[in-house]
PDB file of C-alpha atoms in Angstrom:
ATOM      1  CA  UNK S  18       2.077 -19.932   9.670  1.00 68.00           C
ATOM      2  CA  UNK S  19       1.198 -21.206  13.123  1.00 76.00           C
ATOM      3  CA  UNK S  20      -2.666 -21.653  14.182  1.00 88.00           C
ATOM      4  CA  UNK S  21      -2.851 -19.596  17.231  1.00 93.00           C
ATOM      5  CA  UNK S  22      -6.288 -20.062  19.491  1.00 94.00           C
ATOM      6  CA  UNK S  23      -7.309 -18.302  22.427  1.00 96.00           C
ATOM      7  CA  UNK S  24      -9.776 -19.527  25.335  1.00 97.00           C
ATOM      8  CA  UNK S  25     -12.130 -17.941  26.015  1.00 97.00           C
ATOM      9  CA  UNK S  26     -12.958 -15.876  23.181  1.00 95.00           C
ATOM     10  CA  UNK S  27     -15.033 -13.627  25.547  1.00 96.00           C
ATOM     11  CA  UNK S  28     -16.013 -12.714  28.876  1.00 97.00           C
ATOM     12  CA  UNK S  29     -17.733 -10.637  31.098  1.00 97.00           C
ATOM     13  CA  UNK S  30     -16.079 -10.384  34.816  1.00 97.00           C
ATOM     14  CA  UNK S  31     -16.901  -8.197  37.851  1.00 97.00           C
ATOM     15  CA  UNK S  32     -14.367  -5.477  39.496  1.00 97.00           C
ATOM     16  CA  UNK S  33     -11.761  -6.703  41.646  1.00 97.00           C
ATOM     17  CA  UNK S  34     -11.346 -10.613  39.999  1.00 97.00           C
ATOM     18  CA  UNK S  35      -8.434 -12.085  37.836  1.00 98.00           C
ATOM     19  CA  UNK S  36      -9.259 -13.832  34.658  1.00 98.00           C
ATOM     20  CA  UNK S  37      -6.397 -15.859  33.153  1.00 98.00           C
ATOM     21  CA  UNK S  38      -6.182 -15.904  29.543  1.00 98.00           C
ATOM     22  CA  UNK S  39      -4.893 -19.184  27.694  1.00 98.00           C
ATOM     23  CA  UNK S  40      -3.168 -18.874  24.460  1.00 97.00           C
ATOM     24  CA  UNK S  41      -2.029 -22.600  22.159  1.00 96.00           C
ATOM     25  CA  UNK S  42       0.163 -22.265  19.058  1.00 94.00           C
ATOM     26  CA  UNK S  43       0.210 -25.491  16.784  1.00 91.00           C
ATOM     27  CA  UNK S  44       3.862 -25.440  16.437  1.00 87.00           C
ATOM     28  CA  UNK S  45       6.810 -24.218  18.433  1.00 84.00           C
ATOM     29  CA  UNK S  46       7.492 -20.777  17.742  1.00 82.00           C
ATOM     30  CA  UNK S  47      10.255 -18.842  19.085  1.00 81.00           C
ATOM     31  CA  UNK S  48       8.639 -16.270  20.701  1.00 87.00           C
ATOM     32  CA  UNK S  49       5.178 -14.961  21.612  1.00 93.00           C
ATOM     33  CA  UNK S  50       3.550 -11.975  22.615  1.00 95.00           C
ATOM     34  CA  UNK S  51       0.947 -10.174  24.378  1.00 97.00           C
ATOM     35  CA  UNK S  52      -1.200  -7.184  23.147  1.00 97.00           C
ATOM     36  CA  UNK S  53      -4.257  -5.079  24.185  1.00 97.00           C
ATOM     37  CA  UNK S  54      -6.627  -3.511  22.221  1.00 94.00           C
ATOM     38  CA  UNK S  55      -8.382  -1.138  24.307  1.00 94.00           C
ATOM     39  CA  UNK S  56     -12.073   0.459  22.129  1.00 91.00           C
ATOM     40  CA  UNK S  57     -11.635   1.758  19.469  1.00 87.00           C
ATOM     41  CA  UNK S  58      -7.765   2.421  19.863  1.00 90.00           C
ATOM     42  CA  UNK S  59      -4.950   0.350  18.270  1.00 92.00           C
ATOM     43  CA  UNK S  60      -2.555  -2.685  19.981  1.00 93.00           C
ATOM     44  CA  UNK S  61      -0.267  -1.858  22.382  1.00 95.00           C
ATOM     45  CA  UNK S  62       2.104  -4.554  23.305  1.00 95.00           C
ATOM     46  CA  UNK S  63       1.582  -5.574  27.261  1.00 97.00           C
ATOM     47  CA  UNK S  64       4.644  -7.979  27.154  1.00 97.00           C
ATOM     48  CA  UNK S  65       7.311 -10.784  25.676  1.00 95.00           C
ATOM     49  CA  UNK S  66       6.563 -13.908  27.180  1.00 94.00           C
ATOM     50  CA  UNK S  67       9.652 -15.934  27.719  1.00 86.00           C
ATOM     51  CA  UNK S  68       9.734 -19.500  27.705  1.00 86.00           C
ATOM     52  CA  UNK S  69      11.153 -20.803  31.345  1.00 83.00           C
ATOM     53  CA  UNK S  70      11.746 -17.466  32.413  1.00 85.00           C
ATOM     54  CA  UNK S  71      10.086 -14.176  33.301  1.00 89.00           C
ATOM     55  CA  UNK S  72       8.124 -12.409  30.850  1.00 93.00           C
ATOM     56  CA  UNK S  73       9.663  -9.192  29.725  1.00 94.00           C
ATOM     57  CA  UNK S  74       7.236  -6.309  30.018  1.00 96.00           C
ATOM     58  CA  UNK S  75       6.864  -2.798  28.619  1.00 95.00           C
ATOM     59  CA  UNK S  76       6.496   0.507  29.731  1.00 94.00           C
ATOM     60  CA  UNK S  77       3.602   1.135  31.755  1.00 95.00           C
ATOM     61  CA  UNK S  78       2.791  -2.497  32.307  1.00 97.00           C
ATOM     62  CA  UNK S  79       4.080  -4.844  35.343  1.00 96.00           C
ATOM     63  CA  UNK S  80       3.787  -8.009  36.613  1.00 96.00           C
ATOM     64  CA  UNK S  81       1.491  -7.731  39.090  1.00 97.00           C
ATOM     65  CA  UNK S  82      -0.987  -6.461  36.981  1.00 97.00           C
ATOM     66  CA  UNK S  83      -0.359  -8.962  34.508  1.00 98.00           C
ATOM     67  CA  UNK S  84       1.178 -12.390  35.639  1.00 97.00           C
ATOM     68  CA  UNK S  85       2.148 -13.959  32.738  1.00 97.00           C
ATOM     69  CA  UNK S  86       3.444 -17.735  32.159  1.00 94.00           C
ATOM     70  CA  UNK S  87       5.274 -19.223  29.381  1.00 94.00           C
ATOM     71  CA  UNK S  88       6.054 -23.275  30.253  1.00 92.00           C
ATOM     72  CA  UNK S  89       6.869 -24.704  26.999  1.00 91.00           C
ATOM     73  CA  UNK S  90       7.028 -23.603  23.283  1.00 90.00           C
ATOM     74  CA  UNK S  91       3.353 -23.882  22.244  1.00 93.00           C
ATOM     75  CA  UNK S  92       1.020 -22.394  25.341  1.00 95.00           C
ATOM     76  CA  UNK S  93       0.914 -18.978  27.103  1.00 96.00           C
ATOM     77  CA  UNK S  94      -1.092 -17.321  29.418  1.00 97.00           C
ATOM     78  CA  UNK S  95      -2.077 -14.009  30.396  1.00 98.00           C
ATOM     79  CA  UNK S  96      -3.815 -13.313  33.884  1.00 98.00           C
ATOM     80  CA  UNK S  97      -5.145  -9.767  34.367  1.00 98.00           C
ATOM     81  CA  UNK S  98      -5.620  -9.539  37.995  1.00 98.00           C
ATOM     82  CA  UNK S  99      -7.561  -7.099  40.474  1.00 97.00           C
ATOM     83  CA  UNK S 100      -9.851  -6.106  36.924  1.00 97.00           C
ATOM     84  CA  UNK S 101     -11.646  -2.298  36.823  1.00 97.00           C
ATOM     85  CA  UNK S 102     -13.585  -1.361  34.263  1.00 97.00           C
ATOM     86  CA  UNK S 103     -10.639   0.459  32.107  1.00 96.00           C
ATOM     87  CA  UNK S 104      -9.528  -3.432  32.064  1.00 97.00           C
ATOM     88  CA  UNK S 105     -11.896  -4.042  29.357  1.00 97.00           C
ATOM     89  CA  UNK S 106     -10.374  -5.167  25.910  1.00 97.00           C
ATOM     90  CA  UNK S 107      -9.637  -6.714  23.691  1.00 95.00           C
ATOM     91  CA  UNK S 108      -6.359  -9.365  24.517  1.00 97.00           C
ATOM     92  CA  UNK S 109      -4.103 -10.970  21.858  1.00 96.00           C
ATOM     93  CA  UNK S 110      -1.579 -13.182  21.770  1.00 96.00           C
ATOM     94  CA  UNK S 111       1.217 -13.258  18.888  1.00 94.00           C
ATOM     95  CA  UNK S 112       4.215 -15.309  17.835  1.00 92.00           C
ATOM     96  CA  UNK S 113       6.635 -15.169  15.808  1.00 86.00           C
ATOM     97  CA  UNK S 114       9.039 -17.970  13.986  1.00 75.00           C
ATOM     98  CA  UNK S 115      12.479 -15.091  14.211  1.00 66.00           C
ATOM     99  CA  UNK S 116      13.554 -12.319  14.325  1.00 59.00           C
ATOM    100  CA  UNK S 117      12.511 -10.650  11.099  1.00 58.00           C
ATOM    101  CA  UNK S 118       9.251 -12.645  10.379  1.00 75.00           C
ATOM    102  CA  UNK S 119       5.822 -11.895  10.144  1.00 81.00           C
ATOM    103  CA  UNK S 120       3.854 -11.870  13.393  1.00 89.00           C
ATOM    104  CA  UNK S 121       0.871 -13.731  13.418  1.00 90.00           C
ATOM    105  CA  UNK S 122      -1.710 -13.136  15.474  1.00 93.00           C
ATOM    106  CA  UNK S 123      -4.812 -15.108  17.660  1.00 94.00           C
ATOM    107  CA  UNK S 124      -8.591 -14.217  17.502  1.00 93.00           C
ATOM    108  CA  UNK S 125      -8.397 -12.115  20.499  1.00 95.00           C
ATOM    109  CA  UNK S 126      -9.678 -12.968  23.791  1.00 96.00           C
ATOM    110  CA  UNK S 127     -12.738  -9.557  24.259  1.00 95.00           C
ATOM    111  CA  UNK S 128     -12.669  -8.910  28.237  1.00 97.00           C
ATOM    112  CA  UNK S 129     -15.766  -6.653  29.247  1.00 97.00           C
ATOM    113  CA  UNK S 130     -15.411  -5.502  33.166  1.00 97.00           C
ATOM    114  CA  UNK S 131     -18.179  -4.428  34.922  1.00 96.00           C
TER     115      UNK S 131
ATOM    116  CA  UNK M  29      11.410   9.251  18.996  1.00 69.00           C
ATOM    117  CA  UNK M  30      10.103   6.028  16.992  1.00 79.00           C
ATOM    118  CA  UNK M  31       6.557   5.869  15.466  1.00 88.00           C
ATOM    119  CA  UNK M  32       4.335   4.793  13.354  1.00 93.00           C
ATOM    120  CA  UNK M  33       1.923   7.060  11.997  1.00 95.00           C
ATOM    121  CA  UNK M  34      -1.165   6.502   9.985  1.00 96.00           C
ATOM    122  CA  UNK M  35      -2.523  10.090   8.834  1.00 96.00           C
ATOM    123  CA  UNK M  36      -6.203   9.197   8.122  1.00 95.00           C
ATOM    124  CA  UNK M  37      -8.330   8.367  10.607  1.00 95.00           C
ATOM    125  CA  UNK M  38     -11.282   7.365   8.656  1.00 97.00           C
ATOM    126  CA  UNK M  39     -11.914   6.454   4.895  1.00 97.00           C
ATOM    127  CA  UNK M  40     -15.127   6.609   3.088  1.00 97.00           C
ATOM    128  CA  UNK M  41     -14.723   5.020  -0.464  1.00 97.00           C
ATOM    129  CA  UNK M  42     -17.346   3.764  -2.715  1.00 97.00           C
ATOM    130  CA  UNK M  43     -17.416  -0.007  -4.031  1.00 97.00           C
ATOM    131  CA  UNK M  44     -15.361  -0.116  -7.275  1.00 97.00           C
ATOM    132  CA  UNK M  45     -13.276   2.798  -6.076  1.00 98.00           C
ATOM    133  CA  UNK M  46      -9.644   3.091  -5.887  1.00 98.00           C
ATOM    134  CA  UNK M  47      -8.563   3.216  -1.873  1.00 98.00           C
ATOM    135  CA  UNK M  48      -4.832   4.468  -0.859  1.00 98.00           C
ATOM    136  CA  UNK M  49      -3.925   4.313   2.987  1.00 98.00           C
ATOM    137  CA  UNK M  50      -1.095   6.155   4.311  1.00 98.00           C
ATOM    138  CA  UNK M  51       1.619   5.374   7.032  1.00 97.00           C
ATOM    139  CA  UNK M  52       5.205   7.083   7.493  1.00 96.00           C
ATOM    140  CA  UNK M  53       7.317   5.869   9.754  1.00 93.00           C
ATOM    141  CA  UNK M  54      10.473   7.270  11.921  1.00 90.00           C
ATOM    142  CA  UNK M  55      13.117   5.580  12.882  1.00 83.00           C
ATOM    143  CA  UNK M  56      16.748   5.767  11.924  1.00 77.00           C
ATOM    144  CA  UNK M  57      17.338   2.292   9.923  1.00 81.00           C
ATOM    145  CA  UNK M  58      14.766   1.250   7.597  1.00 80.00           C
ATOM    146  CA  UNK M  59      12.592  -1.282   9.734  1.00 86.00           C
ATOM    147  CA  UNK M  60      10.356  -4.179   8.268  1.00 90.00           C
ATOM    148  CA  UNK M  61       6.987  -3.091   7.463  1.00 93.00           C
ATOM    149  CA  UNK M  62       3.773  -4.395   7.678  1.00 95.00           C
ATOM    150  CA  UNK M  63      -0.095  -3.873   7.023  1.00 97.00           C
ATOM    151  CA  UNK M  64      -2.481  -6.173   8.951  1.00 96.00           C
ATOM    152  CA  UNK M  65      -6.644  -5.867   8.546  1.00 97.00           C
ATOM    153  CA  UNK M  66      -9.263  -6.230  10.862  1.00 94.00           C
ATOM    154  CA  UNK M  67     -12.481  -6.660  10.216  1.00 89.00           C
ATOM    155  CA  UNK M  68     -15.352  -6.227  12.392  1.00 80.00           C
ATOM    156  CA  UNK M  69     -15.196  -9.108  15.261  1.00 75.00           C
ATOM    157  CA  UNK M  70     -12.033 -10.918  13.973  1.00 79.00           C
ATOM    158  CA  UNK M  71      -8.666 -10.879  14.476  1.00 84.00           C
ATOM    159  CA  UNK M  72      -5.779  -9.625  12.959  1.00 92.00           C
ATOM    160  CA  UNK M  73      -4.950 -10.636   9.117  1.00 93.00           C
ATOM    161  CA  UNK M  74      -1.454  -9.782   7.918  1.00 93.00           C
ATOM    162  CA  UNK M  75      -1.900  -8.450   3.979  1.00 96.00           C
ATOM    163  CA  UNK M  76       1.464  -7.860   3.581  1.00 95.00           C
ATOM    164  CA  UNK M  77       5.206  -7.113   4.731  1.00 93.00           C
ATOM    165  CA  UNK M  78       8.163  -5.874   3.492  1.00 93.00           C
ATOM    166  CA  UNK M  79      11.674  -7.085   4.256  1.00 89.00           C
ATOM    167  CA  UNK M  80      13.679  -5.521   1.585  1.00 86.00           C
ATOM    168  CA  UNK M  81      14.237  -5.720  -2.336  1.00 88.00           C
ATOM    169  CA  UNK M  82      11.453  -4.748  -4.297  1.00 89.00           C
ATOM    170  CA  UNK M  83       9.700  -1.846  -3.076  1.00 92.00           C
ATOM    171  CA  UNK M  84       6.308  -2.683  -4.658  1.00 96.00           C
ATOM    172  CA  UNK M  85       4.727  -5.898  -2.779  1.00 96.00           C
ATOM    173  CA  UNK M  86       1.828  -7.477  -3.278  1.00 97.00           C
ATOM    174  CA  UNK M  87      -0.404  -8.825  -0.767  1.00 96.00           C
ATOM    175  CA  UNK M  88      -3.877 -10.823  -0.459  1.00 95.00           C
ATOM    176  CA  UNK M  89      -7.410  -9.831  -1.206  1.00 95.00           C
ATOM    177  CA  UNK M  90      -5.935  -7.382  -3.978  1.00 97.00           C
ATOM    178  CA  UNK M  91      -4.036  -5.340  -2.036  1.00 98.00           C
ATOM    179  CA  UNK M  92      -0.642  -3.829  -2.731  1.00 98.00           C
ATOM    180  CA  UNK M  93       2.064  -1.474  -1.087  1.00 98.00           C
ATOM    181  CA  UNK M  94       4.869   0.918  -2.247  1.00 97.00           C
ATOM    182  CA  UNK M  95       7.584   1.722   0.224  1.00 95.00           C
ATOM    183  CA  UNK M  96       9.122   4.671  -0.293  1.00 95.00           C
ATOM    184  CA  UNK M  97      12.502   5.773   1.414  1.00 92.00           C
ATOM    185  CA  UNK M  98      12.473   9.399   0.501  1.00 92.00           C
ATOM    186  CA  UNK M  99       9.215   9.681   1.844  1.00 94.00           C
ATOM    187  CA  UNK M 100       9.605   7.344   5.007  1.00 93.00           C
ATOM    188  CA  UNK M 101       6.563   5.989   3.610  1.00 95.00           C
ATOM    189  CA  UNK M 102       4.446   2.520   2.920  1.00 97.00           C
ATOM    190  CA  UNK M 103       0.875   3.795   1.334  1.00 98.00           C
ATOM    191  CA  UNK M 104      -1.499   0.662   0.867  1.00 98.00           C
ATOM    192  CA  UNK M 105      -3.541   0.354  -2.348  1.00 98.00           C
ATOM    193  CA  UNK M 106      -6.515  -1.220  -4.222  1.00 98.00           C
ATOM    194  CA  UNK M 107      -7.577  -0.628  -7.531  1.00 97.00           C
ATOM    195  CA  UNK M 108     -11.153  -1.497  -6.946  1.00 97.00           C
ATOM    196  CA  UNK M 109     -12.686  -1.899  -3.343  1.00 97.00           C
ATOM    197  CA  UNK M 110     -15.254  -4.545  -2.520  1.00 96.00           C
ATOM    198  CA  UNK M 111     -18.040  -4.248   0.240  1.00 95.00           C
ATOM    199  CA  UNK M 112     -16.217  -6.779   2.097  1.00 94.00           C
ATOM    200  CA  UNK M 113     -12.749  -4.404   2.351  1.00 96.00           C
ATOM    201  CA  UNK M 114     -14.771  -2.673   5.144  1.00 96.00           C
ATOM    202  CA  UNK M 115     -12.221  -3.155   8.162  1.00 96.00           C
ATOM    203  CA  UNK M 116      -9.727  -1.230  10.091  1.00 96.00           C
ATOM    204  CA  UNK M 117      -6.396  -1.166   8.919  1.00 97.00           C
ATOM    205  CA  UNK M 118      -3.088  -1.209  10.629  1.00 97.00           C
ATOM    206  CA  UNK M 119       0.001  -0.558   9.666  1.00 97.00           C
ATOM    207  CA  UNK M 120       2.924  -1.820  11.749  1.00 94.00           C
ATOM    208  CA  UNK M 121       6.772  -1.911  11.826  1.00 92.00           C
ATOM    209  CA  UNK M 122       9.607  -3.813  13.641  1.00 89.00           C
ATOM    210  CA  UNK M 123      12.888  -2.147  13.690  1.00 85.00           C
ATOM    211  CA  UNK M 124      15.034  -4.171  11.699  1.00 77.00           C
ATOM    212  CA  UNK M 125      17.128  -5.552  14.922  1.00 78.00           C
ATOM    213  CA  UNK M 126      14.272  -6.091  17.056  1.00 81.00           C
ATOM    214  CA  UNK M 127      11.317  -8.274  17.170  1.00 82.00           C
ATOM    215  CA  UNK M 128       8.806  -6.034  18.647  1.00 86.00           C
ATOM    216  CA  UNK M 129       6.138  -4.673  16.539  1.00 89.00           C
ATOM    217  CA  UNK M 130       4.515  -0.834  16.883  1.00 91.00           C
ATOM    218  CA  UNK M 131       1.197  -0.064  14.785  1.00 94.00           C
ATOM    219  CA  UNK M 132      -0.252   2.381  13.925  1.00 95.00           C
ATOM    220  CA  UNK M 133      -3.481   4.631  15.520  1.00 95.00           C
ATOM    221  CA  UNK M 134      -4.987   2.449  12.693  1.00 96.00           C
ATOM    222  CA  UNK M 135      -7.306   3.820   9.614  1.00 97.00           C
ATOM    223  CA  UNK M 136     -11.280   3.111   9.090  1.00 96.00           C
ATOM    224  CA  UNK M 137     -12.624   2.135   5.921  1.00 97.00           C
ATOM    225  CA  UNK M 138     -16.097   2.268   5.706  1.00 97.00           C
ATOM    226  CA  UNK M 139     -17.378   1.022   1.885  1.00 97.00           C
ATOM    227  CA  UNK M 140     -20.405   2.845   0.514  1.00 96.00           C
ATOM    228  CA  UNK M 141     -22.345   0.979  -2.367  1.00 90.00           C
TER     229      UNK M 141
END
């Protein structure tokens, strides 16, 4: 599998800024994903980020909210913008060699917004 | 509609116990099926998946699954838990044409000496 990281690992941001979220894979993958873990709840996927093109997002989530950019087949990143305080969780990135295959899965990037 | 469901919200189990985790799923083709672990400040481990064939897989750390089509089912096992099994546990599944995975609410397994 892939070694996904994720910078930063934490932080703590006031209402109202953006913080962009940087995801590296080792190795190109084929695809790669976004998820948030909001406490105590489970991972809902925030969107499909497509290399050279525009991410593809899911119900309830849109780009504004959450620019996302995808230039080449190893790096990612996820910007949540205009943060509130229901903002804060946890944010993972995924990928995924095809269709079929196990995800895997970066250490998570824990956003706290006061 | 598609889901995942995980029945138990929370687990107690003593060290050396046997632990069994449910999820059922529902969706209309058998999808790929997966249970990932995580434990307290880390990220998400995948302990195992199934594809197809044998419907008893094995995983890491001792863990195993059965899937069960009858039952829509893919319980997670282990024989014997260890204090360090203490995590939260997700079960997840991609339909088998897609790429996109759903998990479960997720299940809390708190080990007791």
């Amino acid at each position: 599998s892939a070694v996904i990281s994720q910078k930063p690992s934490r932080d703590i941001c006031q209402r109202g800024t953006s913080l962009t979220i940087q995801c590296q894979v080792d190795s190109q993958v084929t695809m790669m994903f976004w998820y948030r873990q909001q406490p105590g709840q489970s991972l809902t996927l925030i969107a499909t980020a497509n290399q050279g093109s525009e991410a593809t997002y899911e119900s309830g989530f849109v780009i504004d909210k959450f620019p996302i950019s995808r230039p080449n087949l190893t790096f990612s990143t996820l910007t949540v913008s205009n943060m509130s305080p229901e903002d804060s969780s946890i944010y993972l990135c995924s990928e995924i060699s095809g269709q079929g295959d196990e995800q895997f899965f970066g250490p998570g990037t824990r956003l706290t917004v006061l | 509609a598609q889901s995942v469901t995980q029945p138990d919200i929370h687990i107690t189990v003593s060290e050396g116990a046997s632990l069994e985790l449910r999820c059922n799923y529902s969706y209309g083709a058998t999808p790929y099926l997966f249970w990932y672990v995580q434990s307290p400040g880390q990220g998400l481990q995948l302990l195992l998946k199934y594809f197809s064939g044998d419907t008893l897989v094995q995983g890491i750390k001792g863990f195993e699954a059965e899937f069960k089509r009858s039952q829509s089912s893919f319980n997670l096992r282990k024989p014997s838990v260890h204090w360090s099994d203490a995590a939260e546990y997700f079960c997840a599944v991609v339909p088998s044409n897609d790429y996109k995975l759903s998990f479960g609410a997720g299940t809390t397994v708190t080990v007791r000496a």
